[in-house]
Amino acid sequence: MLNHQRLKMRLQQMKAEPVAKNITPVRDQLHSLGVKSQGCSQKKEHITDAQLAEKLNATMLADGLLQIRTVVKANAKYGESIFGQYVDDKIKLFPNSPHSHKDCCYIDTETNGLGSAVGTLAFLVGVGYWENEQFVVEQLLLTGYRGEAAMLQRLQAVISRFPICVSYNGRSFDLPLLASRYRLLKTSCQWQNTQQQLDLLHWVRRAYSKKWPQCNLQTAEQKIIGLQRQDDFPGSMAPTVWSEWLRAKRTDRMPLLLQHHLLDIQSLAVLGQLLQRDIAKPEQSKVDTARIANFWLKAGLREKAVAYLEKHQQSLAQEGTLLLAWCYRQDKDWLRAVSLWQYLASQGNTQALENLAKYFEHECGSAEIAKTYTERLLKRAPNEGGYLHRYDRLCRKI
C-alpha cells in the first residue's frame, strides 16, 4: 500500500513539472551525427527492366530476363598467360577423349544464398564457349523471379550444343542447384544426362592441395594463370546485390558483380588448359604426381597411371615411388619393385623396409635377409609390436 501511495505522489509531481522547451528531436540529433534514416519510408527508384538493360548494355530476352554478351579474342593477354593458347589441344583430363577445349562450355552461377532449400535459385548464370576463334560469354540475369523459366530454357539451348561442361565446384553446387530448379519448374534438363562434367576444383585439389593453403578459384588464378584481380568485387556480396535490386531497385553495384562473374568464367576457360599443361610437366609445375596417378588407378586406368609415374620417375617423391613399386608388385614384377624399395630403404623409408622384409621372407624364403631388414625397422621403431613379432618369428626360422 505504501509503494502505491509513493507512486501516486510521484506521478502528480511529474504532471506539475513544466515541460522542457527546445528539446532537439532524436531524428535531428542522429542527422547531425551523420546517420541517415533507412526506415520503411525509403522509396523505390522507378527503374524499369528496359532502363536496367540500357545501363548494363544488355538485351531483354524475356520478361524478367536480361542477357549480357561479351566477346574475348583469342591470343589476348590474360594474367601472365595467353587466352586460348592451348584451345586446340585434346582434353587429357578425360581418358581417350576425342574432344578439344573448343568442344567445352564453361558455366558459373551466382545465387541468392548458399543453401539447397527450395528458395535458393541462381539469379545470374554465365555460360562461356568458343565460337569462330573467339570466346563468347553469355550472362543471364534475372530481374525478377518471373524470368527463371525463360533463363532455364536459354541454358538448355546453349549448353546442349556441347559434349563437355566445365565448372569449378559445379558438380557439388552449381549443377545440382540448376537441376533442382528444372525439376521445380517442371522443365526439361536433357544436357545434364548426356554431358560429361569436368569439375576443375577436383583436379586442382589433386594437383596442389598439399602445397597450397586453399584451392579456391582465385588462388588457382594467382598460382597457375598469374592473374591478380584488382579491386575485385567480393562474390559473397552477390545475394545482397540482387536483394537490393528487388527491394529498392538499386543498381550501382550490379556492374561490379557482373565484372566479377565474367572473370570467373574467363578464368575457367584458361585454367583447364593450363592445368592440363602443368600435369604433363610436373617437374616444372610441382604438381602432386602421386595423387594424379592414384586417381587414374582408382578410375581403372592402370596403364595410364604407370606410364605417368615411369615417365616422371626421376622427380618422384617417396610417395610416388612407393606407388610405382606397388604397381610393379601387383604385376609380380619383383625385380623392379625390389629395386625401388631398396632405393627408398637407403633413405630410411620404413614402408620400403617392411616391404623388403616381407618379400625376402615370403617370396624368397630367406629368413636371414628378412631378419636384417626387420632389425633396421626395429632401430627406427623399437616398440612397434608387429616388428617385434616378425623378428621373433624370423629368429625361430633361422
C-alpha positions as a LaTeX table, in Angstrom:
\begin{tabular}{lrrr}
\hline
Residue & $x$ (\AA) & $y$ (\AA) & $z$ (\AA) \\
\hline
Met1 & 0.00 & 0.00 & 0.00 \\
Leu2 & 2.89 & 2.33 & 0.88 \\
Asn3 & 4.53 & 1.76 & $-2.53$ \\
His4 & 1.24 & 2.53 & $-4.27$ \\
Gln5 & 0.96 & 5.90 & $-2.44$ \\
Arg6 & 4.54 & 6.85 & $-3.31$ \\
Leu7 & 3.95 & 6.07 & $-6.96$ \\
Lys8 & 0.79 & 8.16 & $-6.98$ \\
Met9 & 2.59 & 11.14 & $-5.42$ \\
Arg10 & 5.44 & 10.87 & $-7.98$ \\
Leu11 & 3.01 & 10.90 & $-10.89$ \\
Gln12 & 1.34 & 14.05 & $-9.53$ \\
Gln13 & 4.75 & 15.76 & $-9.19$ \\
Met14 & 5.65 & 14.88 & $-12.80$ \\
Lys15 & 2.35 & 16.32 & $-14.05$ \\
Ala16 & 3.05 & 19.55 & $-12.18$ \\
Glu17 & 6.58 & 19.97 & $-13.61$ \\
Pro18 & 6.87 & 22.35 & $-16.58$ \\
Val19 & 7.59 & 20.75 & $-19.95$ \\
Ala20 & 11.16 & 21.43 & $-21.08$ \\
Lys21 & 11.39 & 23.54 & $-24.19$ \\
Asn22 & 13.81 & 23.46 & $-27.11$ \\
Ile23 & 14.42 & 19.69 & $-26.91$ \\
Thr24 & 16.09 & 18.50 & $-30.12$ \\
Pro25 & 14.17 & 15.54 & $-31.64$ \\
Val26 & 16.08 & 12.26 & $-31.77$ \\
Arg27 & 15.82 & 12.20 & $-35.59$ \\
Asp28 & 17.56 & 15.60 & $-35.78$ \\
Gln29 & 20.24 & 14.51 & $-33.31$ \\
Leu30 & 21.01 & 11.43 & $-35.46$ \\
His31 & 21.08 & 13.55 & $-38.61$ \\
Ser32 & 23.63 & 15.91 & $-37.03$ \\
Leu33 & 25.84 & 12.89 & $-36.35$ \\
Gly34 & 25.72 & 11.87 & $-39.99$ \\
Val35 & 23.32 & 8.95 & $-39.51$ \\
Lys36 & 20.86 & 8.66 & $-42.39$ \\
Ser37 & 17.36 & 7.36 & $-41.94$ \\
Gln38 & 16.80 & 3.97 & $-43.59$ \\
Gly39 & 13.33 & 3.16 & $-42.39$ \\
Cys40 & 10.32 & 1.88 & $-44.23$ \\
Ser41 & 9.78 & 5.35 & $-45.69$ \\
Gln42 & 12.64 & 4.76 & $-48.17$ \\
Lys43 & 11.13 & 4.81 & $-51.63$ \\
Lys44 & 11.99 & 2.55 & $-54.54$ \\
Glu45 & 13.51 & 4.17 & $-57.56$ \\
His46 & 11.31 & 3.81 & $-60.63$ \\
Ile47 & 13.73 & 1.84 & $-62.82$ \\
Thr48 & 12.29 & $-0.49$ & $-65.42$ \\
Asp49 & 13.90 & $-3.62$ & $-66.81$ \\
Ala50 & 14.46 & $-1.76$ & $-70.06$ \\
Gln51 & 16.33 & 1.00 & $-68.26$ \\
Leu52 & 18.46 & $-1.56$ & $-66.41$ \\
Ala53 & 19.22 & $-3.28$ & $-69.73$ \\
Glu54 & 20.39 & 0.02 & $-71.17$ \\
Lys55 & 22.56 & 0.70 & $-68.14$ \\
Leu56 & 24.21 & $-2.75$ & $-68.36$ \\
Asn57 & 24.41 & $-2.82$ & $-72.17$ \\
Ala58 & 22.17 & $-5.87$ & $-72.07$ \\
Thr59 & 19.43 & $-7.38$ & $-74.21$ \\
Met60 & 15.96 & $-8.24$ & $-72.90$ \\
Leu61 & 15.42 & $-11.89$ & $-73.78$ \\
Ala62 & 12.11 & $-12.22$ & $-71.95$ \\
Asp63 & 10.06 & $-10.63$ & $-69.21$ \\
Gly64 & 12.34 & $-10.68$ & $-66.16$ \\
Leu65 & 15.46 & $-11.86$ & $-68.05$ \\
Leu66 & 18.43 & $-9.90$ & $-69.40$ \\
Gln67 & 21.38 & $-11.17$ & $-71.45$ \\
Ile68 & 24.82 & $-9.56$ & $-71.33$ \\
Arg69 & 27.05 & $-10.85$ & $-74.16$ \\
Thr70 & 30.83 & $-10.37$ & $-74.06$ \\
Val71 & 33.38 & $-11.46$ & $-76.67$ \\
Val72 & 37.03 & $-12.13$ & $-75.83$ \\
Lys73 & 39.51 & $-12.53$ & $-78.67$ \\
Ala74 & 41.93 & $-15.44$ & $-78.69$ \\
Asn75 & 45.63 & $-14.74$ & $-78.01$ \\
Ala76 & 44.82 & $-11.80$ & $-75.73$ \\
Lys77 & 46.98 & $-11.48$ & $-72.63$ \\
Tyr78 & 45.27 & $-12.83$ & $-69.53$ \\
Gly79 & 47.29 & $-12.54$ & $-66.32$ \\
Glu80 & 50.68 & $-13.97$ & $-67.21$ \\
Ser81 & 49.11 & $-16.29$ & $-69.78$ \\
Ile82 & 47.71 & $-16.08$ & $-73.29$ \\
Phe83 & 43.96 & $-16.55$ & $-73.62$ \\
Gly84 & 43.19 & $-19.63$ & $-75.68$ \\
Gln85 & 46.84 & $-20.62$ & $-76.17$ \\
Tyr86 & 46.09 & $-24.36$ & $-75.92$ \\
Val87 & 42.46 & $-24.31$ & $-77.02$ \\
Asp88 & 43.02 & $-26.79$ & $-79.88$ \\
Asp89 & 44.66 & $-29.41$ & $-77.63$ \\
Lys90 & 42.82 & $-32.61$ & $-76.81$ \\
Ile91 & 41.32 & $-32.82$ & $-73.33$ \\
Lys92 & 43.56 & $-35.27$ & $-71.50$ \\
Leu93 & 41.84 & $-34.94$ & $-68.15$ \\
Phe94 & 39.31 & $-37.35$ & $-69.63$ \\
Pro95 & 40.82 & $-40.66$ & $-70.80$ \\
Asn96 & 40.84 & $-41.18$ & $-74.55$ \\
Ser97 & 38.62 & $-38.15$ & $-75.14$ \\
Pro98 & 38.28 & $-37.16$ & $-78.81$ \\
His99 & 37.31 & $-33.62$ & $-77.84$ \\
Ser100 & 39.39 & $-30.46$ & $-77.63$ \\
His101 & 38.86 & $-27.48$ & $-75.34$ \\
Lys102 & 36.80 & $-25.86$ & $-78.10$ \\
Asp103 & 34.18 & $-28.53$ & $-77.52$ \\
Cys104 & 33.55 & $-27.37$ & $-73.95$ \\
Cys105 & 31.18 & $-24.89$ & $-72.41$ \\
Tyr106 & 32.06 & $-23.21$ & $-69.13$ \\
Ile107 & 29.41 & $-22.48$ & $-66.52$ \\
Asp108 & 29.25 & $-20.46$ & $-63.31$ \\
Thr109 & 26.38 & $-19.17$ & $-61.19$ \\
Glu110 & 25.65 & $-16.50$ & $-58.61$ \\
Thr111 & 22.83 & $-17.39$ & $-56.23$ \\
Asn112 & 20.61 & $-15.71$ & $-53.68$ \\
Gly113 & 22.03 & $-17.99$ & $-50.97$ \\
Leu114 & 24.40 & $-20.87$ & $-50.35$ \\
Gly115 & 21.83 & $-23.39$ & $-49.15$ \\
Ser116 & 19.99 & $-26.08$ & $-51.05$ \\
Ala117 & 16.49 & $-25.15$ & $-49.92$ \\
Val118 & 13.64 & $-24.59$ & $-52.36$ \\
Gly119 & 14.03 & $-20.81$ & $-52.09$ \\
Thr120 & 17.63 & $-20.86$ & $-53.34$ \\
Leu121 & 17.98 & $-20.07$ & $-57.02$ \\
Ala122 & 20.63 & $-18.86$ & $-59.46$ \\
Phe123 & 19.76 & $-15.26$ & $-60.34$ \\
Leu124 & 22.87 & $-14.91$ & $-62.54$ \\
Val125 & 24.15 & $-17.74$ & $-64.75$ \\
Gly126 & 27.08 & $-17.39$ & $-67.12$ \\
Val127 & 28.00 & $-19.73$ & $-69.98$ \\
Gly128 & 31.20 & $-19.36$ & $-71.98$ \\
Tyr129 & 32.07 & $-21.12$ & $-75.23$ \\
Trp130 & 34.34 & $-20.85$ & $-78.26$ \\
Glu131 & 32.81 & $-19.56$ & $-81.49$ \\
Asn132 & 34.71 & $-18.55$ & $-84.64$ \\
Glu133 & 38.08 & $-18.27$ & $-82.85$ \\
Gln134 & 36.53 & $-16.07$ & $-80.18$ \\
Phe135 & 35.40 & $-16.80$ & $-76.64$ \\
Val136 & 31.80 & $-15.75$ & $-76.05$ \\
Val137 & 30.29 & $-15.29$ & $-72.59$ \\
Glu138 & 26.54 & $-15.08$ & $-72.12$ \\
Gln139 & 25.46 & $-13.79$ & $-68.71$ \\
Leu140 & 21.80 & $-14.37$ & $-67.97$ \\
Leu141 & 20.48 & $-12.03$ & $-65.27$ \\
Leu142 & 17.09 & $-12.34$ & $-63.61$ \\
Thr143 & 15.37 & $-9.05$ & $-62.85$ \\
Gly144 & 12.64 & $-10.96$ & $-61.06$ \\
Tyr145 & 11.51 & $-14.49$ & $-60.29$ \\
Arg146 & 9.19 & $-14.42$ & $-63.32$ \\
Gly147 & 12.19 & $-14.73$ & $-65.67$ \\
Glu148 & 13.57 & $-18.01$ & $-64.31$ \\
Ala149 & 11.72 & $-20.32$ & $-66.70$ \\
Ala150 & 13.00 & $-18.37$ & $-69.71$ \\
Met151 & 16.53 & $-18.45$ & $-68.28$ \\
Leu152 & 16.46 & $-22.23$ & $-67.91$ \\
Gln153 & 15.19 & $-22.59$ & $-71.46$ \\
Arg154 & 18.03 & $-20.44$ & $-72.77$ \\
Leu155 & 20.55 & $-22.50$ & $-70.80$ \\
Gln156 & 19.11 & $-25.64$ & $-72.34$ \\
Ala157 & 19.52 & $-24.20$ & $-75.84$ \\
Val158 & 23.16 & $-23.14$ & $-75.29$ \\
Ile159 & 24.63 & $-25.89$ & $-73.12$ \\
Ser160 & 23.13 & $-28.81$ & $-75.04$ \\
Arg161 & 25.33 & $-27.89$ & $-78.02$ \\
Phe162 & 28.47 & $-29.03$ & $-76.19$ \\
Pro163 & 29.57 & $-32.52$ & $-75.09$ \\
Ile164 & 31.53 & $-31.31$ & $-72.03$ \\
Cys165 & 30.54 & $-28.86$ & $-69.31$ \\
Val166 & 33.39 & $-27.32$ & $-67.26$ \\
Ser167 & 32.86 & $-25.74$ & $-63.85$ \\
Tyr168 & 34.59 & $-25.01$ & $-60.55$ \\
Asn169 & 32.83 & $-26.88$ & $-57.74$ \\
Gly170 & 29.93 & $-27.19$ & $-60.15$ \\
Arg171 & 29.35 & $-30.90$ & $-59.59$ \\
Ser172 & 28.71 & $-30.25$ & $-55.90$ \\
Phe173 & 26.83 & $-26.95$ & $-56.05$ \\
Asp174 & 26.00 & $-25.15$ & $-59.33$ \\
Leu175 & 24.78 & $-28.09$ & $-61.41$ \\
Pro176 & 22.69 & $-29.82$ & $-58.69$ \\
Leu177 & 21.10 & $-26.45$ & $-57.90$ \\
Leu178 & 20.17 & $-25.88$ & $-61.56$ \\
Ala179 & 18.85 & $-29.44$ & $-61.82$ \\
Ser180 & 16.60 & $-28.82$ & $-58.81$ \\
Arg181 & 15.24 & $-25.63$ & $-60.40$ \\
Tyr182 & 14.45 & $-27.52$ & $-63.63$ \\
Arg183 & 12.55 & $-30.11$ & $-61.60$ \\
Leu184 & 10.73 & $-27.48$ & $-59.56$ \\
Leu185 & 9.55 & $-25.67$ & $-62.69$ \\
Lys186 & 8.86 & $-28.99$ & $-64.46$ \\
Thr187 & 11.21 & $-28.05$ & $-67.28$ \\
Ser188 & 13.32 & $-30.48$ & $-69.29$ \\
Cys189 & 17.04 & $-30.66$ & $-68.47$ \\
Gln190 & 18.41 & $-33.04$ & $-71.07$ \\
Trp191 & 22.00 & $-31.80$ & $-71.10$ \\
Gln192 & 22.78 & $-33.00$ & $-67.57$ \\
Asn193 & 22.08 & $-36.59$ & $-68.60$ \\
Thr194 & 24.16 & $-36.55$ & $-71.79$ \\
Gln195 & 27.15 & $-34.35$ & $-70.98$ \\
Gln196 & 30.46 & $-35.15$ & $-69.36$ \\
Gln197 & 31.10 & $-32.97$ & $-66.32$ \\
Leu198 & 34.61 & $-31.64$ & $-65.73$ \\
Asp199 & 34.95 & $-30.02$ & $-62.31$ \\
Leu200 & 38.33 & $-28.28$ & $-62.20$ \\
Leu201 & 38.22 & $-27.91$ & $-58.41$ \\
His202 & 38.80 & $-31.66$ & $-58.01$ \\
Trp203 & 41.81 & $-31.56$ & $-60.33$ \\
Val204 & 43.29 & $-28.53$ & $-58.57$ \\
Arg205 & 42.94 & $-30.33$ & $-55.24$ \\
Arg206 & 44.62 & $-33.46$ & $-56.59$ \\
Ala207 & 47.49 & $-31.47$ & $-58.01$ \\
Tyr208 & 48.10 & $-28.81$ & $-55.36$ \\
Ser209 & 46.16 & $-29.36$ & $-52.11$ \\
Lys210 & 49.33 & $-30.38$ & $-50.23$ \\
Lys211 & 51.18 & $-27.26$ & $-51.38$ \\
Trp212 & 48.54 & $-24.52$ & $-51.27$ \\
Pro213 & 46.73 & $-23.22$ & $-48.17$ \\
Gln214 & 43.43 & $-23.28$ & $-50.08$ \\
Cys215 & 42.23 & $-24.31$ & $-53.53$ \\
Asn216 & 39.55 & $-21.73$ & $-54.36$ \\
Leu217 & 39.33 & $-20.24$ & $-57.85$ \\
Gln218 & 41.19 & $-17.03$ & $-57.08$ \\
Thr219 & 44.13 & $-18.95$ & $-55.58$ \\
Ala220 & 44.27 & $-21.07$ & $-58.75$ \\
Glu221 & 44.17 & $-17.88$ & $-60.83$ \\
Gln222 & 47.13 & $-16.43$ & $-58.96$ \\
Lys223 & 49.24 & $-19.61$ & $-58.87$ \\
Ile224 & 48.53 & $-21.08$ & $-62.32$ \\
Ile225 & 47.31 & $-18.24$ & $-64.54$ \\
Gly226 & 49.28 & $-15.44$ & $-62.88$ \\
Leu227 & 46.14 & $-13.29$ & $-62.62$ \\
Gln228 & 45.92 & $-10.78$ & $-59.79$ \\
Arg229 & 42.46 & $-9.25$ & $-59.60$ \\
Gln230 & 42.49 & $-5.54$ & $-58.79$ \\
Asp231 & 39.66 & $-4.12$ & $-56.64$ \\
Asp232 & 37.57 & $-7.21$ & $-57.32$ \\
Phe233 & 34.01 & $-7.21$ & $-56.03$ \\
Pro234 & 33.57 & $-9.99$ & $-53.43$ \\
Gly235 & 31.36 & $-12.81$ & $-54.67$ \\
Ser236 & 29.96 & $-13.26$ & $-51.17$ \\
Met237 & 28.07 & $-9.98$ & $-51.69$ \\
Ala238 & 26.14 & $-11.33$ & $-54.70$ \\
Pro239 & 22.94 & $-12.19$ & $-52.75$ \\
Thr240 & 22.93 & $-8.68$ & $-51.25$ \\
Val241 & 23.25 & $-7.01$ & $-54.67$ \\
Trp242 & 20.28 & $-8.90$ & $-56.07$ \\
Ser243 & 18.24 & $-8.31$ & $-52.93$ \\
Glu244 & 18.94 & $-4.55$ & $-53.21$ \\
Trp245 & 17.64 & $-4.62$ & $-56.78$ \\
Leu246 & 14.45 & $-6.47$ & $-55.83$ \\
Arg247 & 13.69 & $-4.29$ & $-52.78$ \\
Ala248 & 14.88 & $-0.84$ & $-53.79$ \\
Lys249 & 15.85 & $-1.08$ & $-57.49$ \\
Arg250 & 19.42 & $-0.25$ & $-56.50$ \\
Thr251 & 21.78 & $-0.76$ & $-59.46$ \\
Asp252 & 25.08 & 0.89 & $-58.56$ \\
Arg253 & 26.82 & $-2.40$ & $-57.58$ \\
Met254 & 25.35 & $-4.55$ & $-60.34$ \\
Pro255 & 28.12 & $-3.77$ & $-62.91$ \\
Leu256 & 30.79 & $-4.70$ & $-60.33$ \\
Leu257 & 29.13 & $-8.06$ & $-59.70$ \\
Leu258 & 28.82 & $-8.75$ & $-63.44$ \\
Gln259 & 32.52 & $-8.00$ & $-63.95$ \\
His260 & 33.47 & $-10.36$ & $-61.11$ \\
His261 & 31.29 & $-13.07$ & $-62.60$ \\
Leu262 & 32.73 & $-12.51$ & $-66.09$ \\
Leu263 & 36.27 & $-13.01$ & $-64.76$ \\
Asp264 & 35.20 & $-16.28$ & $-63.12$ \\
Ile265 & 34.08 & $-17.69$ & $-66.46$ \\
Gln266 & 37.08 & $-16.43$ & $-68.41$ \\
Ser267 & 39.39 & $-17.98$ & $-65.82$ \\
Leu268 & 37.66 & $-21.34$ & $-66.20$ \\
Ala269 & 38.46 & $-21.34$ & $-69.92$ \\
Val270 & 42.15 & $-20.63$ & $-69.30$ \\
Leu271 & 42.58 & $-22.70$ & $-66.14$ \\
Gly272 & 41.57 & $-26.03$ & $-67.68$ \\
Gln273 & 44.16 & $-25.68$ & $-70.43$ \\
Leu274 & 47.00 & $-24.59$ & $-68.13$ \\
Leu275 & 46.21 & $-27.22$ & $-65.51$ \\
Gln276 & 46.49 & $-29.91$ & $-68.16$ \\
Arg277 & 49.85 & $-28.44$ & $-69.19$ \\
Asp278 & 51.09 & $-28.47$ & $-65.58$ \\
Ile279 & 50.06 & $-32.09$ & $-65.02$ \\
Ala280 & 52.00 & $-33.09$ & $-68.13$ \\
Lys281 & 55.15 & $-31.35$ & $-66.79$ \\
Pro282 & 55.24 & $-31.98$ & $-63.03$ \\
Glu283 & 58.99 & $-31.28$ & $-62.80$ \\
Gln284 & 58.27 & $-27.64$ & $-63.63$ \\
Ser285 & 54.85 & $-27.14$ & $-62.07$ \\
Lys286 & 55.46 & $-29.21$ & $-58.89$ \\
Val287 & 52.06 & $-30.91$ & $-59.07$ \\
Asp288 & 51.42 & $-33.88$ & $-56.78$ \\
Thr289 & 52.31 & $-36.66$ & $-59.23$ \\
Ala290 & 51.34 & $-39.45$ & $-56.83$ \\
Arg291 & 47.81 & $-38.13$ & $-56.29$ \\
Ile292 & 47.26 & $-37.69$ & $-60.02$ \\
Ala293 & 48.43 & $-41.25$ & $-60.70$ \\
Asn294 & 46.42 & $-42.63$ & $-57.79$ \\
Phe295 & 43.27 & $-41.04$ & $-59.22$ \\
Trp296 & 43.84 & $-42.79$ & $-62.54$ \\
Leu297 & 44.42 & $-46.08$ & $-60.73$ \\
Lys298 & 41.11 & $-45.77$ & $-58.89$ \\
Ala299 & 39.42 & $-44.90$ & $-62.17$ \\
Gly300 & 40.67 & $-48.19$ & $-63.64$ \\
Leu301 & 43.30 & $-46.53$ & $-65.84$ \\
Arg302 & 46.22 & $-48.61$ & $-64.62$ \\
Glu303 & 48.35 & $-48.36$ & $-67.77$ \\
Lys304 & 47.94 & $-44.58$ & $-67.86$ \\
Ala305 & 48.92 & $-44.27$ & $-64.19$ \\
Val306 & 52.01 & $-46.49$ & $-64.51$ \\
Ala307 & 53.14 & $-44.75$ & $-67.70$ \\
Tyr308 & 52.76 & $-41.36$ & $-65.97$ \\
Leu309 & 54.80 & $-42.46$ & $-62.94$ \\
Glu310 & 57.50 & $-44.06$ & $-65.09$ \\
Lys311 & 57.81 & $-41.00$ & $-67.31$ \\
His312 & 58.45 & $-38.76$ & $-64.31$ \\
Gln313 & 60.24 & $-41.29$ & $-62.11$ \\
Gln314 & 63.33 & $-39.16$ & $-61.63$ \\
Ser315 & 61.32 & $-36.39$ & $-59.99$ \\
Leu316 & 59.01 & $-38.58$ & $-57.88$ \\
Ala317 & 58.79 & $-38.00$ & $-54.15$ \\
Gln318 & 58.80 & $-41.05$ & $-51.86$ \\
Glu319 & 55.01 & $-41.36$ & $-52.02$ \\
Gly320 & 55.09 & $-41.56$ & $-55.82$ \\
Thr321 & 57.96 & $-44.06$ & $-55.83$ \\
Leu322 & 56.09 & $-46.27$ & $-53.35$ \\
Leu323 & 53.02 & $-46.13$ & $-55.58$ \\
Leu324 & 55.04 & $-47.18$ & $-58.63$ \\
Ala325 & 56.62 & $-50.04$ & $-56.64$ \\
Trp326 & 53.13 & $-51.11$ & $-55.54$ \\
Cys327 & 52.07 & $-51.28$ & $-59.20$ \\
Tyr328 & 55.08 & $-53.46$ & $-60.01$ \\
Arg329 & 54.27 & $-55.69$ & $-57.03$ \\
Gln330 & 50.71 & $-56.14$ & $-58.28$ \\
Asp331 & 52.14 & $-57.24$ & $-61.63$ \\
Lys332 & 54.58 & $-59.63$ & $-59.89$ \\
Asp333 & 57.41 & $-57.61$ & $-61.41$ \\
Trp334 & 59.59 & $-58.23$ & $-58.36$ \\
Leu335 & 62.85 & $-57.09$ & $-59.93$ \\
Arg336 & 61.66 & $-53.51$ & $-60.44$ \\
Ala337 & 59.62 & $-53.44$ & $-57.23$ \\
Val338 & 62.60 & $-54.57$ & $-55.10$ \\
Ser339 & 64.86 & $-52.08$ & $-56.85$ \\
Leu340 & 62.59 & $-49.20$ & $-55.87$ \\
Trp341 & 62.15 & $-50.48$ & $-52.30$ \\
Gln342 & 65.91 & $-50.74$ & $-51.86$ \\
Tyr343 & 66.34 & $-47.20$ & $-53.14$ \\
Leu344 & 63.76 & $-45.95$ & $-50.64$ \\
Ala345 & 65.19 & $-48.10$ & $-47.85$ \\
Ser346 & 68.54 & $-46.39$ & $-48.34$ \\
Gln347 & 66.71 & $-43.16$ & $-47.45$ \\
Gly348 & 65.25 & $-44.74$ & $-44.31$ \\
Asn349 & 61.71 & $-45.25$ & $-45.59$ \\
Thr350 & 60.01 & $-47.63$ & $-43.14$ \\
Gln351 & 57.34 & $-48.81$ & $-45.57$ \\
Ala352 & 60.00 & $-49.84$ & $-48.06$ \\
Leu353 & 61.94 & $-51.67$ & $-45.32$ \\
Glu354 & 58.80 & $-53.53$ & $-44.30$ \\
Asn355 & 58.03 & $-54.49$ & $-47.91$ \\
Leu356 & 61.57 & $-55.83$ & $-48.32$ \\
Ala357 & 61.30 & $-57.88$ & $-45.13$ \\
Lys358 & 58.02 & $-59.40$ & $-46.35$ \\
Tyr359 & 59.44 & $-60.04$ & $-49.83$ \\
Phe360 & 62.54 & $-61.90$ & $-48.65$ \\
Glu361 & 60.58 & $-63.93$ & $-46.07$ \\
His362 & 57.58 & $-64.95$ & $-48.17$ \\
Glu363 & 58.72 & $-64.73$ & $-51.80$ \\
Cys364 & 62.38 & $-65.75$ & $-51.48$ \\
Gly365 & 62.25 & $-67.84$ & $-48.31$ \\
Ser366 & 65.32 & $-66.04$ & $-46.98$ \\
Ala367 & 64.66 & $-65.54$ & $-43.27$ \\
Glu368 & 68.22 & $-64.29$ & $-42.71$ \\
Ile369 & 67.88 & $-61.33$ & $-45.12$ \\
Ala370 & 64.34 & $-60.64$ & $-43.89$ \\
Lys371 & 65.70 & $-60.53$ & $-40.33$ \\
Thr372 & 68.29 & $-57.94$ & $-41.39$ \\
Tyr373 & 65.59 & $-55.60$ & $-42.72$ \\
Thr374 & 63.44 & $-56.21$ & $-39.63$ \\
Glu375 & 66.36 & $-55.22$ & $-37.40$ \\
Arg376 & 66.61 & $-51.94$ & $-39.30$ \\
Leu377 & 62.89 & $-51.44$ & $-38.74$ \\
Leu378 & 63.27 & $-52.02$ & $-35.01$ \\
Lys379 & 66.03 & $-49.43$ & $-34.83$ \\
Arg380 & 63.58 & $-46.89$ & $-36.21$ \\
Ala381 & 60.56 & $-48.09$ & $-34.18$ \\
Pro382 & 61.76 & $-50.31$ & $-31.29$ \\
Asn383 & 58.33 & $-50.51$ & $-29.63$ \\
Glu384 & 56.34 & $-51.49$ & $-32.70$ \\
Gly385 & 54.59 & $-54.75$ & $-31.78$ \\
Gly386 & 54.30 & $-56.00$ & $-35.35$ \\
Tyr387 & 58.02 & $-55.64$ & $-35.97$ \\
Leu388 & 58.86 & $-57.45$ & $-32.70$ \\
His389 & 56.52 & $-60.29$ & $-33.62$ \\
Arg390 & 58.11 & $-60.61$ & $-37.07$ \\
Tyr391 & 61.64 & $-60.56$ & $-35.56$ \\
Asp392 & 60.79 & $-63.38$ & $-33.10$ \\
Arg393 & 59.27 & $-65.44$ & $-35.87$ \\
Leu394 & 62.31 & $-64.98$ & $-38.12$ \\
Cys395 & 64.68 & $-65.88$ & $-35.31$ \\
Arg396 & 62.84 & $-69.17$ & $-34.83$ \\
Lys397 & 63.08 & $-69.91$ & $-38.56$ \\
Ile398 & 66.86 & $-69.46$ & $-38.70$ \\
\hline
\end{tabular}
